[in-house]
Amino acid sequence: MNDESRRTEYHSRDFPVREDMAYQVKVWRFERWGWYAMVLLVVLALLGLFSRGPLSSRDVHGSDGKVRVEYEMFHRHGSTNPMKVSVIGRPDATVELELTGKLLEGFEIETLQPEPVRALSGEQGMKLWVQTDAQGQASLYLTLRGEGLGLFRSHIASPGAAPVKVDQFIFP
Amino acid sequence: MDSVLRATVMYLALLVLFKIAGRRSLAELTTFDFVLLMIIGEATQQALLGNDFSLTNSILVIITLIAIDVGLSLLKQRSQWVQRLIDGGPTIIVENGKILHKRLRHARLVEADVMEAARSSQGIETLEQIKFAIIERNGKISIIAQEP
């Protein structure tokens, strides 16, 4: 009796309400899989799929190691993230950095520290000259605010050094 | 353009999310559910309006939301399929004083929830006195008492 009632639980009743158990089972299954999907999204968010986390933070350098860029690969529209560009040049001199590609189209540079000695914008992008220290190192700190949507590929280069490719994705 | 898109995307996203949460998740509004609802509202607000706090933008967003809402209810009237998709259907969970356990488990309910509804709506004391307990489309449990 008990077993039979268990088996008939999935049968639709017509009284007092008209049921559609086949559909209801689908709804329950949707709720369960939806929950799995939500947990997965939470885990991915913790890992940094939507910016700030191990999946998103990048630290790349050119093949000769002279130019090094630390940045977030994933951005969200309207949020700000830091970017650090380090370059090795001659000691106590200025070194040229060239930012080309889509970087300036997808992002608004909110702050740029320290102020470059000289800056120039051309057709392709932006050139900055920064002062190196006694060891020949210079760093540039940028705050980027994502203004576009989608993938933005850019290059950061310095004459005489291998360029660095920077790919960034901005979520809506 | 973007305010209409924002509102549409947000409406659809919330529709799907609350479908996943199930019909009962916010049906019995406890104090905590109420706070949760407010936080969800707060999180939604920024994305809906963006950086544009103008009167035009907020009216546009409201118009879009209401237009979609009315549109969906019109669609529900015409199509049985859409109505079932959005509103779902009722499910019987107690039949002639016996709990349908599998259904109860799938609906993420326990016996106490059924008895609570039975007490508050009909003054029923035991399970045997319930003829039918039904989860309605809005997530509330309605109770039909056994005739004496």
Short mmCIF file of C-alpha atoms in Angstrom, two decimals:
data_model
loop_
_atom_site.label_atom_id
_atom_site.label_comp_id
_atom_site.label_asym_id
_atom_site.label_seq_id
_atom_site.Cartn_x
_atom_site.Cartn_y
_atom_site.Cartn_z
CA MET A 1 0.00 0.00 0.00
CA ASN A 2 2.70 2.36 1.08
CA ASP A 3 4.88 1.43 -1.88
CA GLU A 4 2.03 1.86 -4.25
CA SER A 5 1.18 5.30 -2.95
CA ARG A 6 4.81 6.25 -3.36
CA ARG A 7 4.75 5.17 -6.96
CA THR A 8 1.56 7.03 -7.66
CA GLU A 9 2.93 10.24 -6.22
CA TYR A 10 4.12 11.22 -9.66
CA HIS A 11 0.69 10.71 -11.20
CA SER A 12 -1.36 13.82 -11.86
CA ARG A 13 -4.52 14.38 -9.84
CA ASP A 14 -7.66 15.94 -11.25
CA PHE A 15 -9.33 16.76 -7.96
CA PRO A 16 -9.42 19.18 -6.15
CA VAL A 17 -7.03 20.86 -8.58
CA ARG A 18 -5.90 19.79 -12.01
CA GLU A 19 -2.22 18.95 -11.86
CA ASP A 20 0.42 18.35 -14.47
CA MET A 21 3.02 16.35 -12.63
CA ALA A 22 5.20 15.75 -15.69
CA TYR A 23 5.61 19.50 -15.97
CA GLN A 24 6.01 19.95 -12.22
CA VAL A 25 8.86 17.43 -12.20
CA LYS A 26 10.53 19.47 -14.94
CA VAL A 27 10.10 22.61 -12.82
CA TRP A 28 11.71 20.92 -9.83
CA ARG A 29 14.55 19.69 -12.00
CA PHE A 30 15.02 23.24 -13.34
CA GLU A 31 15.12 24.58 -9.78
CA ARG A 32 17.75 22.02 -8.81
CA TRP A 33 20.00 22.64 -11.84
CA GLY A 34 19.49 26.35 -11.48
CA TRP A 35 20.80 26.09 -7.96
CA TYR A 36 23.88 24.17 -9.16
CA ALA A 37 24.45 26.91 -11.75
CA MET A 38 24.19 29.61 -9.09
CA VAL A 39 26.70 27.84 -6.84
CA LEU A 40 29.03 27.49 -9.82
CA LEU A 41 28.72 31.20 -10.57
CA VAL A 42 29.47 32.07 -6.95
CA VAL A 43 32.59 29.88 -7.02
CA LEU A 44 33.71 31.40 -10.33
CA ALA A 45 33.12 34.88 -8.95
CA LEU A 46 35.24 33.99 -5.91
CA LEU A 47 37.95 32.78 -8.26
CA GLY A 48 37.79 36.08 -10.09
CA LEU A 49 35.97 35.42 -13.34
CA PHE A 50 34.22 38.75 -12.90
CA SER A 51 37.41 40.63 -11.96
CA ARG A 52 39.65 40.61 -8.90
CA GLY A 53 40.77 37.07 -8.19
CA PRO A 54 43.26 34.44 -9.29
CA LEU A 55 41.56 33.99 -12.68
CA SER A 56 41.65 37.68 -13.41
CA SER A 57 44.88 39.10 -11.98
CA ARG A 58 47.71 38.89 -14.47
CA ASP A 59 51.41 39.56 -14.14
CA VAL A 60 53.03 39.35 -17.55
CA HIS A 61 56.35 40.42 -18.98
CA GLY A 62 57.95 40.48 -22.39
CA SER A 63 60.29 37.71 -23.54
CA ASP A 64 63.32 39.68 -22.35
CA GLY A 65 61.66 40.70 -19.10
CA LYS A 66 62.27 44.42 -19.54
CA VAL A 67 58.62 45.45 -19.63
CA ARG A 68 56.34 44.02 -17.00
CA VAL A 69 52.62 44.65 -16.64
CA GLU A 70 50.38 43.76 -13.71
CA TYR A 71 46.71 44.10 -14.55
CA GLU A 72 43.24 42.64 -14.21
CA MET A 73 42.08 40.65 -17.18
CA PHE A 74 38.38 40.93 -16.37
CA HIS A 75 36.77 44.27 -15.71
CA ARG A 76 33.23 45.38 -15.12
CA HIS A 77 31.68 48.32 -16.85
CA GLY A 78 32.05 51.38 -14.65
CA SER A 79 34.38 49.84 -12.07
CA THR A 80 37.99 50.82 -11.56
CA ASN A 81 41.02 48.56 -11.37
CA PRO A 82 44.71 49.28 -11.03
CA MET A 83 47.40 48.56 -13.60
CA LYS A 84 51.13 48.71 -12.99
CA VAL A 85 53.67 49.00 -15.77
CA SER A 86 57.32 48.48 -14.90
CA VAL A 87 60.14 49.03 -17.34
CA ILE A 88 63.91 48.70 -17.21
CA GLY A 89 65.97 51.28 -19.11
CA ARG A 90 69.22 53.20 -18.70
CA PRO A 91 69.85 54.57 -15.17
CA ASP A 92 68.88 58.17 -14.47
CA ALA A 93 67.42 58.76 -17.87
CA THR A 94 63.99 58.80 -19.42
CA VAL A 95 62.53 55.67 -20.93
CA GLU A 96 59.84 55.57 -23.56
CA LEU A 97 56.66 53.53 -23.09
CA GLU A 98 54.17 53.05 -25.84
CA LEU A 99 50.56 52.07 -25.22
CA THR A 100 48.84 50.96 -28.40
CA GLY A 101 45.72 49.03 -29.30
CA LYS A 102 42.26 49.26 -27.90
CA LEU A 103 43.24 50.14 -24.33
CA LEU A 104 42.35 53.78 -24.66
CA GLU A 105 39.05 53.00 -26.38
CA GLY A 106 37.81 50.62 -23.73
CA PHE A 107 39.12 52.37 -20.67
CA GLU A 108 39.29 55.77 -19.18
CA ILE A 109 42.58 56.41 -17.40
CA GLU A 110 41.47 57.96 -14.13
CA THR A 111 44.87 58.45 -12.58
CA LEU A 112 48.39 58.15 -13.90
CA GLN A 113 51.21 58.23 -11.38
CA PRO A 114 53.90 59.46 -11.42
CA GLU A 115 53.31 62.11 -14.01
CA PRO A 116 55.31 61.28 -17.16
CA VAL A 117 58.09 63.65 -18.13
CA ARG A 118 56.56 63.95 -21.55
CA ALA A 119 53.45 62.52 -23.15
CA LEU A 120 52.41 62.31 -26.74
CA SER A 121 49.38 60.87 -28.42
CA GLY A 122 49.48 59.64 -31.96
CA GLU A 123 47.27 57.78 -34.36
CA GLN A 124 47.97 54.41 -32.82
CA GLY A 125 47.98 55.20 -29.16
CA MET A 126 49.96 57.06 -26.56
CA LYS A 127 53.65 57.50 -25.86
CA LEU A 128 54.91 58.33 -22.41
CA TRP A 129 58.40 59.13 -21.20
CA VAL A 130 59.10 58.27 -17.60
CA GLN A 131 62.11 58.94 -15.42
CA THR A 132 64.16 55.89 -14.33
CA ASP A 133 65.90 55.58 -10.97
CA ALA A 134 69.58 54.83 -10.27
CA GLN A 135 68.99 51.14 -11.08
CA GLY A 136 67.34 52.04 -14.36
CA GLN A 137 63.88 51.02 -13.23
CA ALA A 138 60.68 52.95 -13.64
CA SER A 139 57.10 52.14 -12.73
CA LEU A 140 53.87 53.67 -13.86
CA TYR A 141 50.69 53.25 -11.85
CA LEU A 142 47.40 53.60 -13.67
CA THR A 143 43.82 53.41 -12.53
CA LEU A 144 41.60 52.18 -15.32
CA ARG A 145 37.85 52.54 -15.45
CA GLY A 146 36.08 50.21 -17.84
CA GLU A 147 33.92 52.21 -20.19
CA GLY A 148 33.45 49.86 -23.11
CA LEU A 149 32.06 46.36 -23.45
CA GLY A 150 33.79 43.24 -24.70
CA LEU A 151 37.36 42.31 -25.48
CA PHE A 152 40.13 44.89 -25.79
CA ARG A 153 43.57 43.88 -26.99
CA SER A 154 46.48 46.22 -26.48
CA HIS A 155 50.25 46.28 -26.55
CA ILE A 156 52.62 47.92 -24.16
CA ALA A 157 56.09 48.38 -25.59
CA SER A 158 59.33 50.18 -24.99
CA PRO A 159 61.99 50.68 -27.69
CA GLY A 160 64.64 47.98 -27.42
CA ALA A 161 62.44 45.72 -25.30
CA ALA A 162 60.05 42.94 -26.15
CA PRO A 163 56.43 44.16 -26.16
CA VAL A 164 53.78 42.85 -23.81
CA LYS A 165 50.33 41.85 -24.98
CA VAL A 166 47.50 42.90 -22.72
CA ASP A 167 44.06 41.37 -23.26
CA GLN A 168 41.19 42.68 -21.21
CA PHE A 169 37.53 41.90 -21.15
CA ILE A 170 34.89 44.25 -19.84
CA PHE A 171 31.61 42.78 -18.56
CA PRO A 172 28.44 44.86 -18.80
CA MET B 1 18.38 53.17 -25.48
CA ASP B 2 20.46 51.68 -22.71
CA SER B 3 17.90 52.37 -19.98
CA VAL B 4 15.34 50.24 -21.83
CA LEU B 5 17.93 47.49 -22.31
CA ARG B 6 18.97 47.65 -18.68
CA ALA B 7 15.40 47.36 -17.46
CA THR B 8 14.61 44.51 -19.86
CA VAL B 9 17.70 42.51 -18.97
CA MET B 10 17.11 43.06 -15.27
CA TYR B 11 13.45 42.04 -15.54
CA LEU B 12 14.31 38.83 -17.35
CA ALA B 13 17.24 38.05 -15.04
CA LEU B 14 15.08 38.49 -11.95
CA LEU B 15 12.30 36.42 -13.53
CA VAL B 16 14.68 33.51 -14.12
CA LEU B 17 16.35 33.85 -10.72
CA PHE B 18 13.07 33.82 -8.85
CA LYS B 19 11.94 30.84 -10.94
CA ILE B 20 15.07 29.02 -9.78
CA ALA B 21 14.42 30.08 -6.21
CA GLY B 22 11.00 28.45 -6.46
CA ARG B 23 7.53 29.68 -5.75
CA ARG B 24 7.78 29.37 -2.00
CA SER B 25 11.03 31.24 -1.46
CA LEU B 26 9.43 34.59 -0.74
CA ALA B 27 5.81 33.58 -0.28
CA GLU B 28 5.85 33.55 3.51
CA LEU B 29 7.63 36.78 4.18
CA THR B 30 9.60 36.47 7.40
CA THR B 31 11.56 39.40 8.79
CA PHE B 32 14.70 38.01 7.25
CA ASP B 33 13.05 37.53 3.85
CA PHE B 34 11.96 41.14 4.00
CA VAL B 35 15.50 42.32 4.68
CA LEU B 36 16.77 40.07 1.89
CA LEU B 37 14.23 41.55 -0.48
CA MET B 38 15.38 45.06 0.40
CA ILE B 39 19.02 44.15 -0.23
CA ILE B 40 18.09 42.64 -3.61
CA GLY B 41 16.25 45.85 -4.41
CA GLU B 42 19.23 47.93 -3.43
CA ALA B 43 21.59 45.85 -5.57
CA THR B 44 19.22 46.08 -8.52
CA GLN B 45 18.75 49.82 -8.31
CA GLN B 46 22.30 50.78 -9.27
CA ALA B 47 22.36 48.52 -12.30
CA LEU B 48 18.97 49.77 -13.42
CA LEU B 49 19.85 53.44 -13.33
CA GLY B 50 23.58 53.39 -14.02
CA ASN B 51 25.15 56.79 -13.60
CA ASP B 52 22.12 58.59 -14.93
CA PHE B 53 19.96 59.93 -12.14
CA SER B 54 17.77 62.04 -14.38
CA LEU B 55 14.00 62.12 -14.19
CA THR B 56 13.77 60.95 -17.79
CA ASN B 57 15.89 57.90 -17.14
CA SER B 58 13.97 56.78 -14.08
CA ILE B 59 10.62 57.27 -15.81
CA LEU B 60 11.91 55.35 -18.85
CA VAL B 61 13.02 52.47 -16.64
CA ILE B 62 9.67 52.37 -14.84
CA ILE B 63 7.75 52.51 -18.12
CA THR B 64 9.82 49.67 -19.54
CA LEU B 65 9.28 47.49 -16.48
CA ILE B 66 5.53 48.07 -16.40
CA ALA B 67 5.25 47.61 -20.17
CA ILE B 68 6.98 44.22 -19.97
CA ASP B 69 4.81 43.25 -17.02
CA VAL B 70 1.56 44.15 -18.76
CA GLY B 71 2.81 42.56 -21.98
CA LEU B 72 3.53 39.30 -20.19
CA SER B 73 0.11 39.23 -18.55
CA LEU B 74 -1.50 39.77 -21.96
CA LEU B 75 0.59 36.94 -23.34
CA LYS B 76 -0.44 34.74 -20.42
CA GLN B 77 -4.10 35.36 -21.22
CA ARG B 78 -3.64 34.23 -24.79
CA SER B 79 -1.31 31.32 -24.39
CA GLN B 80 -1.77 28.48 -21.94
CA TRP B 81 1.87 27.56 -22.48
CA VAL B 82 3.23 30.96 -21.44
CA GLN B 83 0.93 31.03 -18.43
CA ARG B 84 2.18 27.66 -17.25
CA LEU B 85 5.76 28.66 -17.87
CA ILE B 86 5.52 31.82 -15.80
CA ASP B 87 2.98 30.95 -13.13
CA GLY B 88 3.42 27.19 -12.86
CA GLY B 89 0.61 25.04 -11.48
CA PRO B 90 -0.70 23.90 -8.11
CA THR B 91 0.62 20.73 -6.48
CA ILE B 92 -1.17 18.52 -3.96
CA ILE B 93 1.07 17.57 -1.05
CA VAL B 94 -1.38 16.00 1.40
CA GLU B 95 -4.10 13.66 0.19
CA ASN B 96 -6.74 12.29 2.61
CA GLY B 97 -4.56 12.81 5.66
CA LYS B 98 -1.45 11.29 4.07
CA ILE B 99 1.62 13.25 3.14
CA LEU B 100 2.99 12.73 -0.36
CA HIS B 101 6.59 12.62 0.79
CA LYS B 102 8.38 12.73 -2.55
CA ARG B 103 6.46 15.78 -3.61
CA LEU B 104 7.12 17.43 -0.27
CA ARG B 105 10.83 16.76 -0.60
CA HIS B 106 11.01 18.15 -4.15
CA ALA B 107 9.14 21.26 -3.04
CA ARG B 108 11.75 21.72 -0.27
CA LEU B 109 9.10 21.59 2.47
CA VAL B 110 8.77 19.68 5.72
CA GLU B 111 5.72 18.45 7.58
CA ALA B 112 5.96 21.38 9.99
CA ASP B 113 5.36 23.83 7.15
CA VAL B 114 2.15 22.02 6.22
CA MET B 115 0.95 21.88 9.82
CA GLU B 116 1.74 25.55 10.32
CA ALA B 117 -0.44 26.44 7.36
CA ALA B 118 -3.14 24.09 8.63
CA ARG B 119 -3.18 25.69 12.07
CA SER B 120 -3.14 29.26 10.91
CA SER B 121 -5.75 28.93 8.21
CA GLN B 122 -8.14 26.25 9.52
CA GLY B 123 -7.28 25.68 13.16
CA ILE B 124 -6.42 22.06 12.34
CA GLU B 125 -4.50 20.06 14.94
CA THR B 126 -3.51 16.77 13.31
CA LEU B 127 -2.53 15.56 9.88
CA GLU B 128 -5.54 13.22 9.71
CA GLN B 129 -7.87 16.17 9.79
CA ILE B 130 -6.44 17.49 6.52
CA LYS B 131 -8.21 16.30 3.40
CA PHE B 132 -6.02 18.14 0.97
CA ALA B 133 -3.02 20.44 1.27
CA ILE B 134 -2.06 22.19 -1.92
CA ILE B 135 0.91 24.39 -2.80
CA GLU B 136 -0.68 27.13 -4.82
CA ARG B 137 0.97 28.86 -7.75
CA ASN B 138 1.97 31.80 -5.54
CA GLY B 139 3.71 29.42 -3.11
CA LYS B 140 1.16 29.59 -0.29
CA ILE B 141 -0.14 26.34 1.15
CA SER B 142 -3.91 26.09 1.15
CA ILE B 143 -5.66 23.54 3.33
CA ILE B 144 -8.95 21.77 2.79
CA ALA B 145 -10.21 20.17 6.00
CA GLN B 146 -11.68 16.66 6.29
CA GLU B 147 -15.45 16.85 6.73
CA PRO B 148 -16.45 15.74 10.22
#
